Short mmCIF file of C-alpha atoms in Angstrom, two decimals:
data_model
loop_
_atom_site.label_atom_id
_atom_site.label_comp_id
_atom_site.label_asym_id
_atom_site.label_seq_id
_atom_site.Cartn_x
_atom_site.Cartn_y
_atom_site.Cartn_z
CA UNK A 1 0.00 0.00 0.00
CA UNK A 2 0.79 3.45 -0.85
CA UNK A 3 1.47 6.39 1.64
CA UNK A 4 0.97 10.26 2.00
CA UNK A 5 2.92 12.82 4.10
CA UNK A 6 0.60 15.08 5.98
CA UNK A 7 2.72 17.98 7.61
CA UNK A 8 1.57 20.71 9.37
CA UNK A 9 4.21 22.90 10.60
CA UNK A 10 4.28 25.95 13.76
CA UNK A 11 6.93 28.30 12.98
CA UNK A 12 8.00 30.40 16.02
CA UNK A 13 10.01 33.38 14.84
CA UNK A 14 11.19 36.16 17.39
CA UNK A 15 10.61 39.79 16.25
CA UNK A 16 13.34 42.65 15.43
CA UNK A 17 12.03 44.79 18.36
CA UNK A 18 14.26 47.16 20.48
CA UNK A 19 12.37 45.48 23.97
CA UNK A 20 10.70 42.58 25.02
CA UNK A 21 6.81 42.42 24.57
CA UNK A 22 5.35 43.95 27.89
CA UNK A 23 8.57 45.51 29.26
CA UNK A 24 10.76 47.89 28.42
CA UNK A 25 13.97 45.28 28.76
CA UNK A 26 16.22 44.41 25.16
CA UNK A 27 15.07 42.41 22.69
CA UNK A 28 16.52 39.17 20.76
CA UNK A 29 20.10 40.41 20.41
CA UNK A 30 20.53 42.68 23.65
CA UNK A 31 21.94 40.28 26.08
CA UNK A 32 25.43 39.80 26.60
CA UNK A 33 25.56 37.46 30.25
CA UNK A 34 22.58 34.98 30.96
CA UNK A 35 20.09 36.68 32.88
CA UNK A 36 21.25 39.98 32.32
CA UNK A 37 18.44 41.11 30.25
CA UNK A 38 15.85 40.65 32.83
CA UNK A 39 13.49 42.98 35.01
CA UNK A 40 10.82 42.55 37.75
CA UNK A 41 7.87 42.26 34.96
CA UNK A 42 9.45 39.83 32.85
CA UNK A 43 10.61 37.77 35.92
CA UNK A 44 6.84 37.14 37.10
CA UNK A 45 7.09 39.23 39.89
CA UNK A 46 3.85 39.60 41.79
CA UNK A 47 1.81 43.07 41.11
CA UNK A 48 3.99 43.88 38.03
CA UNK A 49 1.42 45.02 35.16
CA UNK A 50 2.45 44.25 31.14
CA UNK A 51 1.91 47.07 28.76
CA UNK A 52 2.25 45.79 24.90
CA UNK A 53 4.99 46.67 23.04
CA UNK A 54 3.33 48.61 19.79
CA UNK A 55 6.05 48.09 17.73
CA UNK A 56 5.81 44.34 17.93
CA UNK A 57 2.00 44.71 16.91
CA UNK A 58 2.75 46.25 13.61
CA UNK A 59 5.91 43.34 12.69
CA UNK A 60 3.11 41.04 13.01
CA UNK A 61 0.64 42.93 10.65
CA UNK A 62 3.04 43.39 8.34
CA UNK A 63 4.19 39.30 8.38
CA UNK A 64 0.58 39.01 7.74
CA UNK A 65 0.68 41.01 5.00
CA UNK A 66 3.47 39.45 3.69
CA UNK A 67 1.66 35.79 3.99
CA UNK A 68 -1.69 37.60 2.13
CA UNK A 69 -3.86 37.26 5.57
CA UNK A 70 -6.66 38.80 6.68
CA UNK A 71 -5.96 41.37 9.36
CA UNK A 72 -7.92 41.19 12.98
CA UNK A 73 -8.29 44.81 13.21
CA UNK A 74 -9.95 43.80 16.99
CA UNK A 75 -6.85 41.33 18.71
CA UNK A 76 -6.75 40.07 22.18
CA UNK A 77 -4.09 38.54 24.79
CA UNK A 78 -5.05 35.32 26.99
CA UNK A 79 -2.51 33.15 29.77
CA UNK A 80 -1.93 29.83 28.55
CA UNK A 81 -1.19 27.82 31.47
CA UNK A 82 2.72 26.89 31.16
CA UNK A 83 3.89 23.92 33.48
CA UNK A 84 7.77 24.60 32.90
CA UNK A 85 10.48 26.54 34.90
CA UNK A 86 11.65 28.51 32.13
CA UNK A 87 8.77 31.16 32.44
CA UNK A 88 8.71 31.87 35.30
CA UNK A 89 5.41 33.54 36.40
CA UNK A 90 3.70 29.26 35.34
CA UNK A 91 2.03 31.15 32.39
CA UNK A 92 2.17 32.29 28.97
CA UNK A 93 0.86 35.36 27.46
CA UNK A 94 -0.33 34.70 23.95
CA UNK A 95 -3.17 35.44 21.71
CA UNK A 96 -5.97 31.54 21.71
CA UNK A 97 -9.35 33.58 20.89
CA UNK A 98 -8.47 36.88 18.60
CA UNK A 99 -5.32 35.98 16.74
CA UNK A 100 -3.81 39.18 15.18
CA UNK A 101 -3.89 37.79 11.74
CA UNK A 102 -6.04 34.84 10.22
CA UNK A 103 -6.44 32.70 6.72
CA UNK A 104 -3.49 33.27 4.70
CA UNK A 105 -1.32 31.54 1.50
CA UNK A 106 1.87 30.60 0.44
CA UNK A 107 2.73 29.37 -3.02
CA UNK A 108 5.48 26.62 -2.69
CA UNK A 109 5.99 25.87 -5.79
CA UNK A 110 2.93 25.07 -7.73
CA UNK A 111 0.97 24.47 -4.62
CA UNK A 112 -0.57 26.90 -2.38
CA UNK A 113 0.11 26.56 1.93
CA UNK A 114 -2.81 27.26 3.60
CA UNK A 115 -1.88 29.55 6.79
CA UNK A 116 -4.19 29.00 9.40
CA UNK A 117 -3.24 31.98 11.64
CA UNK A 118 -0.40 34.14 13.09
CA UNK A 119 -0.48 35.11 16.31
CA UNK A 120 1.86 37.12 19.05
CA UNK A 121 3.14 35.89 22.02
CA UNK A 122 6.04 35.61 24.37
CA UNK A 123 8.97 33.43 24.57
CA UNK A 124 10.01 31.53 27.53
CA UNK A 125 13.54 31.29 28.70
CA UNK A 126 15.99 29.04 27.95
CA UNK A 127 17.04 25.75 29.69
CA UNK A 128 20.47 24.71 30.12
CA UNK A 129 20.96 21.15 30.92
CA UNK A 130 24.61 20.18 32.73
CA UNK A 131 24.53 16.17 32.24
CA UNK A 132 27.97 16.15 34.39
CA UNK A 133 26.50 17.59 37.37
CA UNK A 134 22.70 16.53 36.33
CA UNK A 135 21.23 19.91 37.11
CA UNK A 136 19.77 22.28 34.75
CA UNK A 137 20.12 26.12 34.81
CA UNK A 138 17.70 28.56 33.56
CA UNK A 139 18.50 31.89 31.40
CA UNK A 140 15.46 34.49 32.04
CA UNK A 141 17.23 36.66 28.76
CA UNK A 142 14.67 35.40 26.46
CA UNK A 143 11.43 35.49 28.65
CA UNK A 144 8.79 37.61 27.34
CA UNK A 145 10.89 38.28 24.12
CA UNK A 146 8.08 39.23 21.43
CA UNK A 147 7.27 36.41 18.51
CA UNK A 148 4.76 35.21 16.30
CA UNK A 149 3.62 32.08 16.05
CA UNK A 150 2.75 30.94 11.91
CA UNK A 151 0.12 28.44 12.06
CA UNK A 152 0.08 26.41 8.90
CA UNK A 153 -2.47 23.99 7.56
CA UNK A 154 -1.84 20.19 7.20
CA UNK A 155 -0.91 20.54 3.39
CA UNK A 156 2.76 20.13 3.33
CA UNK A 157 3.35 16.34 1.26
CA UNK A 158 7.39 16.03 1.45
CA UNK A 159 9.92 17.34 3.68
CA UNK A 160 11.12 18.86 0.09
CA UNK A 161 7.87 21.19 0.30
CA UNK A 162 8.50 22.45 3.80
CA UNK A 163 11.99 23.47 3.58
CA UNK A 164 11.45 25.25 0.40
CA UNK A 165 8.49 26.93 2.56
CA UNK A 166 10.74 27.73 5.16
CA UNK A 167 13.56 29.26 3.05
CA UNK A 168 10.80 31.49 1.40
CA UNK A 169 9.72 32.67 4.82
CA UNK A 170 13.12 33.17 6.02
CA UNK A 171 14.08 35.27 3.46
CA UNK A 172 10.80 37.36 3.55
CA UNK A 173 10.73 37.75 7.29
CA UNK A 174 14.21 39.20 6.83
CA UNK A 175 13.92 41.60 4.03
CA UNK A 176 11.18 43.17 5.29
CA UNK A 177 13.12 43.76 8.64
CA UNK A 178 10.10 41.71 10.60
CA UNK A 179 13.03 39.04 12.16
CA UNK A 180 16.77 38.01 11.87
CA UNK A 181 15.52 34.89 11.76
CA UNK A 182 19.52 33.91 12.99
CA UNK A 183 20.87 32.35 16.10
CA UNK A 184 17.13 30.52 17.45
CA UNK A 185 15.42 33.64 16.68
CA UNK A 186 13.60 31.24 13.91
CA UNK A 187 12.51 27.91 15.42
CA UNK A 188 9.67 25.17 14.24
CA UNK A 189 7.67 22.62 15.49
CA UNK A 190 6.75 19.95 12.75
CA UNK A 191 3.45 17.91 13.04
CA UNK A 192 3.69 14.71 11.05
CA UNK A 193 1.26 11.92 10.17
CA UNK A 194 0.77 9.31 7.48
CA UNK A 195 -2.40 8.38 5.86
CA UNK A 196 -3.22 5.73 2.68
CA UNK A 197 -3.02 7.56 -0.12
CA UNK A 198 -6.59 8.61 -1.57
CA UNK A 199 -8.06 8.86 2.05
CA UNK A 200 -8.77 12.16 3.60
CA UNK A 201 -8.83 11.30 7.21
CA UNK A 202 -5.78 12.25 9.24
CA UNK A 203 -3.33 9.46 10.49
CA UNK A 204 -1.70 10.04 13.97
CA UNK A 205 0.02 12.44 14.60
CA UNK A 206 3.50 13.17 16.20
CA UNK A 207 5.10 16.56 16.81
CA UNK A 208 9.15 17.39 16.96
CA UNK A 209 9.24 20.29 18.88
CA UNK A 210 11.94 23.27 18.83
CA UNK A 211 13.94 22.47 15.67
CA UNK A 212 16.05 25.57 13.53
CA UNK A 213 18.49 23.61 11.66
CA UNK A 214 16.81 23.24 8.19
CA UNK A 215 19.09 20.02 7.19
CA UNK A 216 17.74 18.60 10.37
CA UNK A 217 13.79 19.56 10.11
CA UNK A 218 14.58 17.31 6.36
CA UNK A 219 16.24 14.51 8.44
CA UNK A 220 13.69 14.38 11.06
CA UNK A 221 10.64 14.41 8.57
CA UNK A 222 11.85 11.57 6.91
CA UNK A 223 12.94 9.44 9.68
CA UNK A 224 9.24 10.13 11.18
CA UNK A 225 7.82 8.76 7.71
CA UNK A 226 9.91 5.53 8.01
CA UNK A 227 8.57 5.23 11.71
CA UNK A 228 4.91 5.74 11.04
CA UNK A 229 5.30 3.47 7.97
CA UNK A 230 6.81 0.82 9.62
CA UNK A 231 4.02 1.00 12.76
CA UNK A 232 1.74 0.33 10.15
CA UNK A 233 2.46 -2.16 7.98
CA UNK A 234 4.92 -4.43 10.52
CA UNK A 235 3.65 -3.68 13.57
CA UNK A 236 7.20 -2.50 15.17
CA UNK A 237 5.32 -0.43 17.86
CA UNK A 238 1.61 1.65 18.13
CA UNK A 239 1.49 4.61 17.40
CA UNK A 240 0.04 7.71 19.86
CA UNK A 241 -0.17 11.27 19.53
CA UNK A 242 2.85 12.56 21.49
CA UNK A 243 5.31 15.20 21.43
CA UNK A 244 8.85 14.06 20.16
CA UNK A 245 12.67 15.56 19.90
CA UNK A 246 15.47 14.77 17.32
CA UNK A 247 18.72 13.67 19.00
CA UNK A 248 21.06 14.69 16.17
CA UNK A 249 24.12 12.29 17.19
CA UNK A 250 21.69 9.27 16.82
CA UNK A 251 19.82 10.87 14.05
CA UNK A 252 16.35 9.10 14.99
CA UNK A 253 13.23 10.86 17.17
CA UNK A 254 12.46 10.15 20.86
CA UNK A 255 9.18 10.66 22.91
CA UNK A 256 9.07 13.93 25.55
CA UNK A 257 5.59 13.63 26.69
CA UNK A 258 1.97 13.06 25.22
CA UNK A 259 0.84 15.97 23.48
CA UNK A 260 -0.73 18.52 25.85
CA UNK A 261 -4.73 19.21 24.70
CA UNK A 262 -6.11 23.20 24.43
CA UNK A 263 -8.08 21.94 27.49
CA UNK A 264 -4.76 21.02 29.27
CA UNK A 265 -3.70 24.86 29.00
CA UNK A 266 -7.03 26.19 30.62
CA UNK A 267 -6.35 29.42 28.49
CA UNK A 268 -8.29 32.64 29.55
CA UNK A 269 -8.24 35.82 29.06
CA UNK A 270 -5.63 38.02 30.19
CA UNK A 271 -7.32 40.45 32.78
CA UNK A 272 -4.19 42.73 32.63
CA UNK A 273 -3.77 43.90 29.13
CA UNK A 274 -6.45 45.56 27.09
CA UNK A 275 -7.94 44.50 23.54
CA UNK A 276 -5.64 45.87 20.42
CA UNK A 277 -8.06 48.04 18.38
CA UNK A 278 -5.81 48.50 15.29
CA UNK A 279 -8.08 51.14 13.22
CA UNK A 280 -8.26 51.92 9.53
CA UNK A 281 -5.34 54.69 9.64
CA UNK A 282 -3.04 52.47 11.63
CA UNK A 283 -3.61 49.78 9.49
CA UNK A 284 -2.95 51.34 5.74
CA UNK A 285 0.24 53.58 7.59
CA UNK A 286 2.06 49.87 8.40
CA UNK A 287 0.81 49.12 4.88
CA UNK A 288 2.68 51.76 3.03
CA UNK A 289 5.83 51.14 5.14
CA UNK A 290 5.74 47.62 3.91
CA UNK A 291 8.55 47.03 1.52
CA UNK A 292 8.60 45.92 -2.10
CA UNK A 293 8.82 41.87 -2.27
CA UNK A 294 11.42 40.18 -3.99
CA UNK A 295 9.22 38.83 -6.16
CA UNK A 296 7.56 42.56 -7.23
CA UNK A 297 11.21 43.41 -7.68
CA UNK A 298 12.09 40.48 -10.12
CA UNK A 299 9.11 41.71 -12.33
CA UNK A 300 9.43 45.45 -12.00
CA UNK A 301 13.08 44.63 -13.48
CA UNK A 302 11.84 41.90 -16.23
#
């Protein structure tokens, strides 16, 4: 029997702001020492209020613009409930019920990728693990760092598809001066399943979380294909929906944890920061400060 790739992929990339989202500490490339970068409001201290970095708000609008979505000209913060150490205050801000920008398209080729949604939230820290002394240290630098989170539909078929995607995003995100995109500041989560081909219903499906290496993301993808394959047809193990990582010495995929639910992260909305009303004006001025793609270029020339 016959086999088709269903990927799906989250693309976390951090924005080119001068401060983090709801405080007025550096950005992405400000640090210089772990934890060095890091204030009272990012920390989760009690009674320390967020206000929303504006400047972040219009990088995402103009991503969206970039992947032809439709603006939310009415956006919204919520807390995700976040169970790990590296944020601090056991909660994410990030956007579950008014996402800032919705129902967008990339061609890849001769194939159009749906874009489910972008939306803005914060980063968490960043885990160091000492296997010597089997203790793990935490660096607060990149808590509450502003990024956007591209949703894409399932309608990636080859890991051949996705990096091309990704390459195309990377270089739009930069040129338009929305992300570096360098040194983690661009990082994906892949969603992968297998299905018979000619069937529309959805095999299950496995996640590889926190990947930036795009030789790797190619790697992974295909080992996951083998895998899934394999469950299948011989039987070598069942399958369940779980959250996976790529070791990159053994070049194979091991399980983390069972994927987490929406109902597992109790989202809500975040009492503390207001509603975004980005109106008309607003709107058509980040619009006109949107640069020319490289694509409008190429013809312009031809």
């Amino acid at each position: 029997m016959k086999y088709e790739l269903v990927i799906g992929l989250e693309t976390h990339v951090e924005l080119s702001t001068d401060s983090k989202l709801f405080c007025s500490c550096g950005g992405h490339s400000a640090a210089n020492e772990p934890n060095d970068c890091v204030c009272p409001a990012c920390a989760g201290m009690p009674g320390m209020l967020p206000v929303t970095n504006k400047h972040a708000i219009e990088l995402a609008v103009k991503a969206g613009f970039m992947l032809n979505c439709k603006i939310n000209q009415y956006t919204t913060f919520d807390k995700k409930s976040y169970y790990y150490p590296d944020l601090p205050s056991a909660y994410q801000i990030t956007q579950w019920f008014n996402p800032i920008c919705v129902e967008g398209t990339v061609e890849v080729g001769d194939r159009k990728i749906g874009i489910k949604q972008i939306h803005l939230e914060e980063d968490a820290g960043k885990l160091v693990h000492d296997d010597a002394t089997n203790t793990s240290l935490v660096d607060y630098n990149r808590t509450s760092v502003p990024l956007i989170e591209i949703v894409s539909k399932p309608d990636f078929r080859s890991s051949d598809e996705v990096i091309t995607y990704l390459k195309k995003l990377k270089s739009a995100l930069q040129f338009a001066g929305i992300s570096e995109c360098e040194e983690g500041a661009m990082r994906c989560d892949v969603n992968i399943s297998v299905r018979p081909e000619g069937t529309d219903k959805l095999g299950v499906r496995s996640e590889i979380k926190n990947m930036s290496s795009f030789a790797e993301i190619k790697d992974a993808i295909e080992f996951e294909k083998v895998r899934h394959v394999d469950a299948i047809e011989r039987r070598t193990e069942m399958l369940v929906q779980e959250t996976r990582r790529w070791d990159e010495v053994k070049r194979r995929t091991f399980p983390m944890r069972n994927k987490e639910t929406a109902a597992d992260y109790r989202y809500f909305p975040d009492p503390n920061l207001m509603p975004i009303v980005i109106d008309d004006a607003w709107l058509e001025e980040i619009r006109k400060s949107m640069p020319a793609t490289a694509e409008e270029k190429g013809q312009k020339y031809v």
